Coordinates of C-alpha atoms and ligand atoms in Angstrom, one line a residue:
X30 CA 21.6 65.8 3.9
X31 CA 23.5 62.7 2.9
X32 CA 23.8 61.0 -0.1
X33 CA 21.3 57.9 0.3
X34 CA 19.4 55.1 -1.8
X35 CA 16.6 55.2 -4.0
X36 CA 14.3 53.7 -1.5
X37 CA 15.7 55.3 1.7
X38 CA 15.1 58.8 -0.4
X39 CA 11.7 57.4 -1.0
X40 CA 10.9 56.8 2.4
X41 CA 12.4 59.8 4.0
X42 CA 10.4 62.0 1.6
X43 CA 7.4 60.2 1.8
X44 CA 6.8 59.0 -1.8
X45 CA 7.6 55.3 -1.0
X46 CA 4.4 53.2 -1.6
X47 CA 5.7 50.1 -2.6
X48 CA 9.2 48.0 -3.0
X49 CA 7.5 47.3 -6.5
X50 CA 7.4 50.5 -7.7
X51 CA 11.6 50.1 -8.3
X52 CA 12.9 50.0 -11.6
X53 CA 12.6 46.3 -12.7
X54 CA 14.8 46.6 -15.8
X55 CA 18.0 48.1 -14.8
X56 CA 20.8 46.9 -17.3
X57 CA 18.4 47.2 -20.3
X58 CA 20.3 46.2 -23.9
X59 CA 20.0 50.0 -25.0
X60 CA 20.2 52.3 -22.5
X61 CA 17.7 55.1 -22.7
X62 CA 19.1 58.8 -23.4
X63 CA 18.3 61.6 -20.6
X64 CA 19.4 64.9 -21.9
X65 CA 19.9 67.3 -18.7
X66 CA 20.5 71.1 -19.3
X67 CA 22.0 73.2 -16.7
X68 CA 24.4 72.0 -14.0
X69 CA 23.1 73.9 -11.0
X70 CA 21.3 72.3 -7.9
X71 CA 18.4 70.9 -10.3
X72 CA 20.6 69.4 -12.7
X73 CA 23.2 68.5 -10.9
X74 CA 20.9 66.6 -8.5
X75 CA 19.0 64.9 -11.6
X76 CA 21.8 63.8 -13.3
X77 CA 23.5 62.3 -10.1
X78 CA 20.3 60.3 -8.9
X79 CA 19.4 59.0 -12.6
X80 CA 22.2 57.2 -12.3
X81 CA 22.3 56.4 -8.9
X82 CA 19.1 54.6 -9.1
X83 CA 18.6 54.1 -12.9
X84 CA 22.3 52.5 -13.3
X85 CA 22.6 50.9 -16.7
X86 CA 19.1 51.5 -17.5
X87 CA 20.3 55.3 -18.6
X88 CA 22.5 57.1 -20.2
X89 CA 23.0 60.8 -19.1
X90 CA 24.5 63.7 -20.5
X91 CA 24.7 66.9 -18.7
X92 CA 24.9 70.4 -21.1
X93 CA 26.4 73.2 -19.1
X94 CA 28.5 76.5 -20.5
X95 CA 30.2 76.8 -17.3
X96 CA 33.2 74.5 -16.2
X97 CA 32.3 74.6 -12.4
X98 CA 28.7 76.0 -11.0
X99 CA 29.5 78.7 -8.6
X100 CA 26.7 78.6 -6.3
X101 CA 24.1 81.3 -5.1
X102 CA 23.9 80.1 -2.0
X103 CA 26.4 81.8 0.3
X104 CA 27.5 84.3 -1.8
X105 CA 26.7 87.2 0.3
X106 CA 29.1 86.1 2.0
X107 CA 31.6 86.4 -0.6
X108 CA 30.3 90.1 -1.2
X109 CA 31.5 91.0 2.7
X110 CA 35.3 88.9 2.1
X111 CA 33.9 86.5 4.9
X112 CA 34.1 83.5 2.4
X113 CA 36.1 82.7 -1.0
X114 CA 34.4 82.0 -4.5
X115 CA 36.2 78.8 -4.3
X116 CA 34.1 77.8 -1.2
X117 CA 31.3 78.3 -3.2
X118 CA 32.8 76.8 -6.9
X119 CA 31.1 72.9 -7.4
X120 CA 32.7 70.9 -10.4
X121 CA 31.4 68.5 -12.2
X122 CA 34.4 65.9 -11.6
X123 CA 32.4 63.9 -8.9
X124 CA 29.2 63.5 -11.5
X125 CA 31.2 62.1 -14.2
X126 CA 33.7 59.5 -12.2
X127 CA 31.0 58.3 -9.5
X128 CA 27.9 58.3 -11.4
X129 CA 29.2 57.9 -15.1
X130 CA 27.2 61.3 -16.1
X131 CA 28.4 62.8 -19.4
X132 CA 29.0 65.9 -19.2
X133 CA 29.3 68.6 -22.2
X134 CA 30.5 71.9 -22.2
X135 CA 28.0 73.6 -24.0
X136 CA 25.1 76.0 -24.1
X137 CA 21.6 74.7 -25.6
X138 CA 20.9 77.5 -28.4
X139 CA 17.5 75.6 -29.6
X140 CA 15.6 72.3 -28.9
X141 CA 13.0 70.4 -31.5
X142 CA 10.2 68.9 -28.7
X143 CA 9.8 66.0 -30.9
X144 CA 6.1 67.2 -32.1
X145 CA 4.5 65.2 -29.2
X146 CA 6.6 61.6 -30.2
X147 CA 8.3 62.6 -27.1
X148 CA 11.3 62.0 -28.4
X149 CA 13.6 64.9 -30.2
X150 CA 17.0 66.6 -30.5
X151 CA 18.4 69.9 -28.7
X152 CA 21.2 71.6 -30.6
X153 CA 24.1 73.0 -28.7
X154 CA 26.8 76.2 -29.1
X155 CA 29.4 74.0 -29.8
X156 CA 27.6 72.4 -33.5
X157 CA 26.7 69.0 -31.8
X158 CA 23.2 68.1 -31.1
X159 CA 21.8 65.0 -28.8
X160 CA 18.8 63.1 -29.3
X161 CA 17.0 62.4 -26.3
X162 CA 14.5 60.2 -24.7
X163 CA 13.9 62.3 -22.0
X164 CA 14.7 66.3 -21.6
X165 CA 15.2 68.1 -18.3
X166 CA 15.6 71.4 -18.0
X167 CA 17.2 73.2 -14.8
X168 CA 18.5 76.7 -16.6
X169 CA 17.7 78.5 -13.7
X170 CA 16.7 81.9 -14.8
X171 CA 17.2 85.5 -16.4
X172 CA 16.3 88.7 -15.9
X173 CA 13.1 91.5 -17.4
X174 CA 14.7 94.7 -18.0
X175 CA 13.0 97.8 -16.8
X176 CA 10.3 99.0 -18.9
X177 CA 11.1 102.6 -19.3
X178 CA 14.2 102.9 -21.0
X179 CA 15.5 99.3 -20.9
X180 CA 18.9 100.0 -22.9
X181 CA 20.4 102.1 -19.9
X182 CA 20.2 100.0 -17.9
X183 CA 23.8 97.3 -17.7
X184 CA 23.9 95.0 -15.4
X185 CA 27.8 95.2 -16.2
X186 CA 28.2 98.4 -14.5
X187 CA 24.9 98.2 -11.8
X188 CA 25.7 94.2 -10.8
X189 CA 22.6 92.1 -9.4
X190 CA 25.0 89.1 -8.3
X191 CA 21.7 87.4 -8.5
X192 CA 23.9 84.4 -10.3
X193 CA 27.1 84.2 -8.9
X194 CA 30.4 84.6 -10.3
X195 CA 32.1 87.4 -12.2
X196 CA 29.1 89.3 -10.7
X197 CA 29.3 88.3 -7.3
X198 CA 32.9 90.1 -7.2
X199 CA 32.0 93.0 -9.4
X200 CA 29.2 94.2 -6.6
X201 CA 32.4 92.9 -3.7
X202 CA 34.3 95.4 -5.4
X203 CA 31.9 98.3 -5.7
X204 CA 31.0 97.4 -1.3
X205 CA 34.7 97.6 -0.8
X206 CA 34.9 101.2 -2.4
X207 CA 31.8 102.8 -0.2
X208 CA 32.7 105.4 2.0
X209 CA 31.4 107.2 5.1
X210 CA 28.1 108.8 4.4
X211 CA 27.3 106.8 0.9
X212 CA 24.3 105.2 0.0
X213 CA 23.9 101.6 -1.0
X214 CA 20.9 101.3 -2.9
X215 CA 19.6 97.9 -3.6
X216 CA 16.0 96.3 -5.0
X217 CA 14.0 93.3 -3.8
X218 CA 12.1 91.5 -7.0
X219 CA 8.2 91.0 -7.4
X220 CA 7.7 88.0 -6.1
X221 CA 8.0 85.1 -7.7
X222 CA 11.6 85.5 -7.5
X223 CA 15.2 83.3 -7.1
X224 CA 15.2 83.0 -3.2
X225 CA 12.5 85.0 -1.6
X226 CA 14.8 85.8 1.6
X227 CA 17.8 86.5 -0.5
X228 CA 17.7 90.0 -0.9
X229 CA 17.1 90.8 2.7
X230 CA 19.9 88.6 3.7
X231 CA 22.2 90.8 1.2
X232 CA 20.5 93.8 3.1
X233 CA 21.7 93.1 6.3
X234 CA 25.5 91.4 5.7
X235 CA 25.9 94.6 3.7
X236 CA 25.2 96.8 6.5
X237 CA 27.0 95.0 9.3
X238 CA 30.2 95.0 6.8
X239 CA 29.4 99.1 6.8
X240 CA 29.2 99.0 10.6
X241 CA 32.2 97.1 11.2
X242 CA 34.2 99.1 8.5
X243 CA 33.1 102.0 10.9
X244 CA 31.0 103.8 8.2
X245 CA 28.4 104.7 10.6
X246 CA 26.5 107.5 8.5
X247 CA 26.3 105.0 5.4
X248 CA 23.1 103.9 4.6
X249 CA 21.5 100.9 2.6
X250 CA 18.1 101.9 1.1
X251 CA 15.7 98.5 0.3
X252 CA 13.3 99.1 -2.5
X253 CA 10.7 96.5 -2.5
X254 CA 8.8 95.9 -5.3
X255 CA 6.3 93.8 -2.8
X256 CA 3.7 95.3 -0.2
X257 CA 5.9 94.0 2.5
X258 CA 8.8 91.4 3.4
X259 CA 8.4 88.2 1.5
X260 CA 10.0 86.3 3.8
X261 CA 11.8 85.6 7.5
X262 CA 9.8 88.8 8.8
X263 CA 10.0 88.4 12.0
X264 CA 14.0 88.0 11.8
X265 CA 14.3 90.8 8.9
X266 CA 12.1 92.8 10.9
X267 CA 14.4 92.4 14.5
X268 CA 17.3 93.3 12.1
X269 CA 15.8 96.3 10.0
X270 CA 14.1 98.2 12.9
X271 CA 16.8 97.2 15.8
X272 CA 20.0 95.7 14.8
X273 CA 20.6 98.0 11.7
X274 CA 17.7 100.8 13.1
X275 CA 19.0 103.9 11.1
X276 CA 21.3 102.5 8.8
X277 CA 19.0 100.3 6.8
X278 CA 15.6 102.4 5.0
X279 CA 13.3 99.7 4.0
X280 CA 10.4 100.9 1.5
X281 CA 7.6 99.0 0.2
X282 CA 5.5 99.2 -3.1
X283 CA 9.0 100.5 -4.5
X284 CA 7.9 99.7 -8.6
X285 CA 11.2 100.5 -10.5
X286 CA 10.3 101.9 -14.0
X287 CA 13.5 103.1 -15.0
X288 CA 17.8 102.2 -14.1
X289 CA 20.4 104.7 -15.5
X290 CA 23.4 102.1 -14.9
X291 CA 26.0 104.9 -16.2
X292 CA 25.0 107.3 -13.4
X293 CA 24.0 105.0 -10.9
X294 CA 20.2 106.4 -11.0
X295 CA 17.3 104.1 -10.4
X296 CA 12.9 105.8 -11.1
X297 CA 10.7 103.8 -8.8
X298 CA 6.9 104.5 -7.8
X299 CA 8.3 105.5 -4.3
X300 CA 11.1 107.7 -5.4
X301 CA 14.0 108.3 -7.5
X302 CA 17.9 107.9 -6.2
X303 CA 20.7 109.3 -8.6
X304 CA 24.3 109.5 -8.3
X305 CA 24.2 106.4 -5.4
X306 CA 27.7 105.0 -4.5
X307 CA 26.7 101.6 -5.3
X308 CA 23.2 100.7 -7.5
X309 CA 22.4 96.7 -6.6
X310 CA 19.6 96.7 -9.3
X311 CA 18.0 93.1 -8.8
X312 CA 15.7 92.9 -11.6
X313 CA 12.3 90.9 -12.0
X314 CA 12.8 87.4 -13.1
X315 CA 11.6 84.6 -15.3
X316 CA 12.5 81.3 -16.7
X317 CA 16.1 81.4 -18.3
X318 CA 15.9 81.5 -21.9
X319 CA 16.3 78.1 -23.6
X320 CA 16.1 79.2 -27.7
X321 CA 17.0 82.6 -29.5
X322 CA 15.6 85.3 -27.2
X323 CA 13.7 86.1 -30.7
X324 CA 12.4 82.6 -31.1
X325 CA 8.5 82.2 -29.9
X326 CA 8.5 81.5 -26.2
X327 CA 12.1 82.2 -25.7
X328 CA 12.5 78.4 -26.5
X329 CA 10.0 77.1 -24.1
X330 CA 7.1 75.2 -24.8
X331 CA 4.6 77.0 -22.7
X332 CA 4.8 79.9 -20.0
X333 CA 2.9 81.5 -17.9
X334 CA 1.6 85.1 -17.3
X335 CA 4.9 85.6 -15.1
X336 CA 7.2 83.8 -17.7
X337 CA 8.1 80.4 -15.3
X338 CA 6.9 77.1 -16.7
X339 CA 3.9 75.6 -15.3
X340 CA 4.6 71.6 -14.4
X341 CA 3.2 68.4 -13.3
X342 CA 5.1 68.0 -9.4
X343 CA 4.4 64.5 -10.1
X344 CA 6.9 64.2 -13.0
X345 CA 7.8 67.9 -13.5
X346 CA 6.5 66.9 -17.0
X347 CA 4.9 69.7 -19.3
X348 CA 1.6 69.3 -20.4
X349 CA 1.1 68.5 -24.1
X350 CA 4.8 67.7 -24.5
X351 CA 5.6 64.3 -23.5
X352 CA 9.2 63.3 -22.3
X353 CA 10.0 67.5 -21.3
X354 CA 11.2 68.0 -17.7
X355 CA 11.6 71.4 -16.2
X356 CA 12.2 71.6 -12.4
X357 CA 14.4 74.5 -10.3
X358 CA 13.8 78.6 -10.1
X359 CA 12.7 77.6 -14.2
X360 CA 9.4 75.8 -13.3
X361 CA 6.2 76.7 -11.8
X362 CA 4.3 74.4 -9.7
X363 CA 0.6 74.4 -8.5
X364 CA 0.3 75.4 -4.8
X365 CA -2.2 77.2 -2.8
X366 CA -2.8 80.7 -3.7
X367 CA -0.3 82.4 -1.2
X368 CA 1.3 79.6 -0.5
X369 CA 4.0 79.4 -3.3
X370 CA 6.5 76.8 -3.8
X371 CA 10.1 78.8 -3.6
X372 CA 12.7 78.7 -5.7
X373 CA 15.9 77.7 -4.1
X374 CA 18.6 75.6 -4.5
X375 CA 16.9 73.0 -1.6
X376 CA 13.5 73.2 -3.3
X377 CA 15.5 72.6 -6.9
X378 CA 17.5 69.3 -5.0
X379 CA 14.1 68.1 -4.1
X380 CA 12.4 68.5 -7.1
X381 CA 15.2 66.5 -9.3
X382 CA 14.7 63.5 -7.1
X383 CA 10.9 63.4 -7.8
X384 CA 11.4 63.9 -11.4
X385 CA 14.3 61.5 -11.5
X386 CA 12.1 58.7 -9.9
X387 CA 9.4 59.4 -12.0
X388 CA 11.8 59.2 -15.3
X389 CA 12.6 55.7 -14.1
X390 CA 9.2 54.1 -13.7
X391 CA 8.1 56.1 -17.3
X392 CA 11.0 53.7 -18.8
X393 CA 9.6 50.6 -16.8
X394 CA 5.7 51.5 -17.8
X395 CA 4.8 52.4 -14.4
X396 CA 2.6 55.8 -13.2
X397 CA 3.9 58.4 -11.1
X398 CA 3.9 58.0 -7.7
X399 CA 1.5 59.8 -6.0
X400 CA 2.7 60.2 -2.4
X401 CA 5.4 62.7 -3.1
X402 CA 6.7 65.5 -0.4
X403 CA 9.0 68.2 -1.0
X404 CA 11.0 70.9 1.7
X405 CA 13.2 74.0 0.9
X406 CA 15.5 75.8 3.1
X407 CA 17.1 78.5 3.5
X408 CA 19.5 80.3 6.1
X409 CA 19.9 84.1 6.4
X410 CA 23.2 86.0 7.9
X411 CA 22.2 88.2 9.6
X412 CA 25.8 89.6 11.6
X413 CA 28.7 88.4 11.0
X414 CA 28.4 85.5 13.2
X415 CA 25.0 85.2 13.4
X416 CA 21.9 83.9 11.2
X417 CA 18.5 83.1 10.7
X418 CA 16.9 80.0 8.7
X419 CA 13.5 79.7 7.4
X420 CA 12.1 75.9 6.0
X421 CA 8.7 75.1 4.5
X422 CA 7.5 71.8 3.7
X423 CA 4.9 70.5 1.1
X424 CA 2.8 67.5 -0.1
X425 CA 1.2 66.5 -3.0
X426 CA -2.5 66.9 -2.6
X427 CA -5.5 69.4 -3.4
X428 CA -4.7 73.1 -3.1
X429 CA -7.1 76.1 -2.7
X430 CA -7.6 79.4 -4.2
X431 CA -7.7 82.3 -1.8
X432 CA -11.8 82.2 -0.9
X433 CA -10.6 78.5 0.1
X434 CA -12.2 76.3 -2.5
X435 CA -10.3 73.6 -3.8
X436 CA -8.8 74.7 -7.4
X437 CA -7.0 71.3 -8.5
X438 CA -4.4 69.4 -7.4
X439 CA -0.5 70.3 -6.4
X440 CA 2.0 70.8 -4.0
X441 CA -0.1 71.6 -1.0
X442 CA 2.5 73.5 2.0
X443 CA 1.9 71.8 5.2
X444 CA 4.4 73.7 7.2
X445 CA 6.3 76.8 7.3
X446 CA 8.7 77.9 10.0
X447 CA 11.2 80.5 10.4
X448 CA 14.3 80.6 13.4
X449 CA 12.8 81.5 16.9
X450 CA 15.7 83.6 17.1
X451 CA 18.8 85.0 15.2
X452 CA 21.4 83.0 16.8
X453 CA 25.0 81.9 16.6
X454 CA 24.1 78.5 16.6
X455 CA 22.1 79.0 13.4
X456 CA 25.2 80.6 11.9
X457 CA 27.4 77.4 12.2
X458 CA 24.4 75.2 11.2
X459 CA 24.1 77.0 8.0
X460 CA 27.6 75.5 6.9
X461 CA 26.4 72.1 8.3
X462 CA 23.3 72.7 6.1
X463 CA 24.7 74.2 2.9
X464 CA 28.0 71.6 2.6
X465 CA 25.0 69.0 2.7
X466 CA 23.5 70.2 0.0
X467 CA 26.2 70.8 -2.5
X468 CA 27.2 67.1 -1.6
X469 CA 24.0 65.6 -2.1
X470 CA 24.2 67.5 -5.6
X471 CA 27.1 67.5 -6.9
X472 CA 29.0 64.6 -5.2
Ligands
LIG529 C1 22.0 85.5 -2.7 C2 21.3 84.2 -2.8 C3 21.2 83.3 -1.7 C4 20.6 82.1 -1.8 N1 20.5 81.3 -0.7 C5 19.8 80.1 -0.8 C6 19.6 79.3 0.4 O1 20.0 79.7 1.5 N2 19.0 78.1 0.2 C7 18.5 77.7 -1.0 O2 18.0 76.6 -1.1 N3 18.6 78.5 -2.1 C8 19.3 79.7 -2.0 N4 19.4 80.5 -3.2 C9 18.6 80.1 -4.4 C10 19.4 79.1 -5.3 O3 20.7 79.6 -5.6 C11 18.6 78.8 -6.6 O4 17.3 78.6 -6.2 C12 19.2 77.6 -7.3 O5 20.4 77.9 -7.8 C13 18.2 77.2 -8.4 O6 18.8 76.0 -9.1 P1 18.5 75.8 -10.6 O7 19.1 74.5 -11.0 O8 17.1 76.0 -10.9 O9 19.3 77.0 -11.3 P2 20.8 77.4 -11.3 O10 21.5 76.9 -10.0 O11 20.9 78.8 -11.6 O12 21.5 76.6 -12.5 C14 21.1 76.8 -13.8 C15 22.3 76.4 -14.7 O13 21.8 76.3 -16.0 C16 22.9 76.7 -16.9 N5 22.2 77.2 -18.1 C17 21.4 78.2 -18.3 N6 21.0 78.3 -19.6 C18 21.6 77.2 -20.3 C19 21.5 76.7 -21.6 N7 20.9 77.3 -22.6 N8 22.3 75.6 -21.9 C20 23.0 74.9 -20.9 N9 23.0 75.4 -19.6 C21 22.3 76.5 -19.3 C22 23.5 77.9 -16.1 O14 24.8 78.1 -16.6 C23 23.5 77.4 -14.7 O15 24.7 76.7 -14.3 C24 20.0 81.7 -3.1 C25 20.1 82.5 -4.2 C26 20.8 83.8 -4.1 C27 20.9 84.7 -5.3

């Protein structure tokens, strides 16, 4: 992926319909005001290409706590030593002195949506607050504890490294200390979740660091909350019953109720491991919090039944609350019954560039466009040199429930393909792939 134009992003993606539908009043006297929260691959990306292809016409501030983003993507990697967490730390330098993008060091702790004037104010840890024109929300998201005794379990002590950084190398550490004969224990979400092949992945770089440390009698137990591999299954399979045959249990319908972090111990509907070397407890997910986690909502303006927040793909707008953005892992978007949208750091990139363009022709009084497409990828380690990838691409269109009768409109998936094989050519184009991406985002 290379940085590119407006129009050449238009085109590629298939949302061009006309040269007219470009900005028209670039350099306006008072430039509107874009609030972005979050600095990962959504807000990154929006922030960037606001600028890129608003110029003048806005001015945008990015909110982030973090001073670089330490990205997701590859950090299994870092868990196995084969990569640094500086190959996977993205600043915020390139935003600010190629694009002009402010950028605050902050946290949002509350946001006023205006009361439908689309315009309000969001108020941030440091005692500032912004005004905004437009709001776009990226904050990724957080975790829902267990049910059944929720204050045992610390993700302090029993790391997810489901958002990398401090615990990307507390769960490194914890790998580095098994010995022959332990038992890595990890979970996979119920789906929807932060990178549906993800947790496999983690599965299987874990064990070939075990087999090449020569721990031969360790084992890596996979407790799926999911009837069945939610992604890459013919690659996961090959690895699970051949490549790692033995040395990584996979179990279905594994429903964790309870996680005692302190003794490594982890209930689940399929049965109950205590005293485990290592407890990778990856919890169920929902949007990140955006207000007082007491606060109606948890800040947001609407949710859904699984806690994400439902969107427009044309504008990634919220209905009922003009001017409010939300688009990465945070949003939900209309799709086919089955046929889910993922979250991932691709799908995030691509979403930012629909919403950015359809920012910019709100400011110039012109509709969405209609003829929007968006693709997500994602490649899988699977060895040490080798990998896997797995891509889906999706239009705007009608969508279906599951007895096949059209249930609105959405992002319809027209394709979805995984790796013919596991391959070391896949390996090295997963570098190729993933340095693209952080470019087009943060650079
Ligand atoms: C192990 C693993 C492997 C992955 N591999 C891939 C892959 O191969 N391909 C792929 O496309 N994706 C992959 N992903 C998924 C990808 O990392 C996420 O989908 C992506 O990061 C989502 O981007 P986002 O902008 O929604 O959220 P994030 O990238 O999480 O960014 C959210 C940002 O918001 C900030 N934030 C949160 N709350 C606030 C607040 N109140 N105020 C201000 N800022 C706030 C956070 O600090 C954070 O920087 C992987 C994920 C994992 C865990």
């Amino acid at each position: 992926m290379h940085t590119f134009n407006r129009r050449r992003f238009l085109q590629a993606a298939g949302i061009a319909s006309a040269a007219a539908a470009l900005p028209r009043a670039l350099g306006a006297a008072t430039p509107a005001r874009v609030v972005v929260v979050g600095g990962g691959f959504g807000g990154a990306t929006v922030a960037k290409y606001l600028r890129l292809w608003g110029g003048g016409q806005v001015a945008v501030t990015l909110v982030e706590p973090n001073a670089d983003h330490i990205a997701c993507i590859l950090s299994n990697l870092v868990l196995t030593g084969a990569l640094s967490m500086d190959r996977i730390s993205l600043g915020y330098n390139a935003l600010k002195t190629n694009y002009g993008v402010a950028v605050i060091q902050a946290r949002v702790t509350a946001i006023n949506y205006g009361s439908g004037t689309g315009k309000g104010r969001v108020s941030l840890s440091n005692g500032r607050s912004l005004d905004y024109d437009h709001l776009v929300l990226s904050p990724g998201i957080d975790f829902i504890a267990p049910p059944d005794n929720p204050g045992a379990w610390d993700a302090n002590v029993t790391p997810h490294a489901w958002q990398a950084g401090a615990q990307t190398l507390l769960l490194k550490k914890q790998l580095a200390s098994m010995r022959d004969h332990d038992t890595f224990v990890m979970t996979v979400p119920k789906s929807p979740y932060r990178c549906p092949p993800g947790p496999y992945e983690r599965a299987c770089v874990v064990a070939d660091y075990l087999k090449r440390k020569r721990l031969l009698f360790a084992r890596v137990v996979v407790l799926d909350a999911n009837a069945g591999i939610q992604a890459e299954p013919v690659a996961f399979g090959e690895a699970f019953n051949h490549i790692y045959k033995g040395m990584i249990e996979y179990i279905p319908d594994a429903t964790v109720s309870s996680v005692i972090s302190q003794t490594r111990s982890i209930i689940t509907s399929a049965g109950s491991w205590s005293n485990v070397r290592v407890l990778n407890y990856i919890p169920n997910q929902r949007a990140a919090a955006i207000g007082p986690a007491s606060s109606a909502n948890r800040g947001w303006p609407l949710l859904n039944a699984q806690g994400f927040v439902p969107v427009d793909p044309l504008t990634y707008g919220v209905s009922g609350y003009p001017n409010i953005h939300v688009i990465g892992d945070a949003c939900a978007v209309p799709a086919t019954d089955g046929q889910a949208v993922p979250k991932s750091g691709h799908m995030a990139n691509a979403e930012a560039k629909v919403c950015a363009d359809a920012i910019l022709r709100a400011l110039n009084g012109q509709a969405p466009d209609t003829n929007i497409a968006t693709s997500s990828a994602c490649f899988s380690p699977i060895t040490a040199t080798t990998a896997s990838w797995l891509s889906a691409n999706f239009s705007y269109g009608n969508i279906y429930d599951a007895a096949g009768k059209v249930k609105g409109k959405g992002m319809q998936r027209v394709d979805l393909g995984e790796a013919p094989k596991i391959s070391g050519d896949n390996y090295q184009d997963m570098f190729t792939w993933a340095d693209g991406l952080f470019a087009d985002s943060f650079i």
